[in-house]
């Protein structure tokens, strides 16, 4: 069962949405934006459940016991529609998907007095699908609410953006992420806090870090900063990195990015409390003197480049070779 209390953080957003619900002032098109894994979809679902609740006159908060609330929790609500991109290699929301929804919402609601459509990863609407959706947003039929969700607002058609009330979800605090981790899995508080700091405020990222044994991968990233590779070492290091799966190499590089940001931050304020890698601060203090700000910034650019290239189909070994050689020379 989902409830407003299940949603961690985002206190102001929750309060604002509840007020709009109570006053019957919720716009018919909303856009939730923010990084993945912070509760946008959960909030959208909770909003949908509240809108559809049969006791909505009593404060609009979803009573959790009416037929509508029960069917919503059983993922079986006839007036709720959920849409996400299809296709494994190339994600896309196609015009056929939008047309199907349009045909459904043209009919009267079955159980509630409203209908709700959630479109997840709305940045993958292609232009024709987007334009078709736009027509519906411009000429709404009946009590239909659209909630679009995206991690990349810039990829959404400006004409669609202009039709939506935009709500930005900030990354969660590391304490909130740690709390969720401890609730979801058996993990000690200290480790939960370390992982939570590394997650950048995303529960999804934190869970991936746990699956991938984040601390071992971070150690690999740290060794790039600690070691001065000899020619022989470089090739064995490249071989070792190449043996990892692509998503793990990606994680190692994300760690390297965070380590470099921490080192830059510590140049300004070594006691800053927004350092990601608080638990290995002593190691970082030892490394810090090896690099000046310019070389840290240059290395950060290299890491940002390789993170982009890892998303392409280019050969892993070639990407890594270029990266390590550039890394050594800068
Ligand atoms: Zn209800």
XYZ file of N, CA and C and ligand atoms in Angstrom, residues 49-50 52-56 61-70, ligand 1:
52
model
N -3.525 8.224 -6.841
C -4.399 7.515 -5.909
C -5.321 8.501 -5.187
N -4.765 9.662 -4.787
C -5.560 10.676 -4.084
C -6.644 11.248 -4.991
N -8.083 9.825 -7.488
C -9.086 8.821 -7.862
C -9.939 8.364 -6.677
N -9.475 8.592 -5.454
C -10.166 8.107 -4.257
C -11.647 8.505 -4.263
N -12.513 7.538 -3.915
C -13.960 7.797 -3.919
C -14.373 8.706 -2.762
N -13.545 8.826 -1.745
C -13.845 9.723 -0.624
C -13.089 11.035 -0.763
N -12.826 11.422 -2.005
C -11.941 12.570 -2.221
C -12.531 13.872 -1.663
N -6.976 13.113 0.364
C -5.681 12.552 0.715
C -5.571 11.048 0.425
N -6.568 10.461 -0.176
C -6.659 9.018 -0.403
C -6.954 8.320 0.927
N -8.195 7.821 1.038
C -8.632 7.257 2.324
C -7.981 5.901 2.606
N -7.576 5.198 1.528
C -6.911 3.887 1.622
C -7.870 2.730 1.937
N -9.186 2.990 2.071
C -10.088 1.853 2.310
C -11.221 1.764 1.288
N -11.437 2.822 0.473
C -12.526 2.739 -0.513
C -12.134 1.779 -1.646
N -13.106 1.442 -2.493
C -12.859 0.550 -3.622
C -11.738 1.053 -4.520
N -11.797 2.351 -4.768
C -10.817 2.955 -5.662
C -9.396 2.802 -5.093
N -9.242 3.156 -3.821
C -7.906 3.062 -3.195
C -7.410 1.621 -3.205
N -8.343 0.675 -2.915
C -7.938 -0.739 -2.893
C -7.492 -1.194 -4.269
Zn -10.108 6.064 -1.042
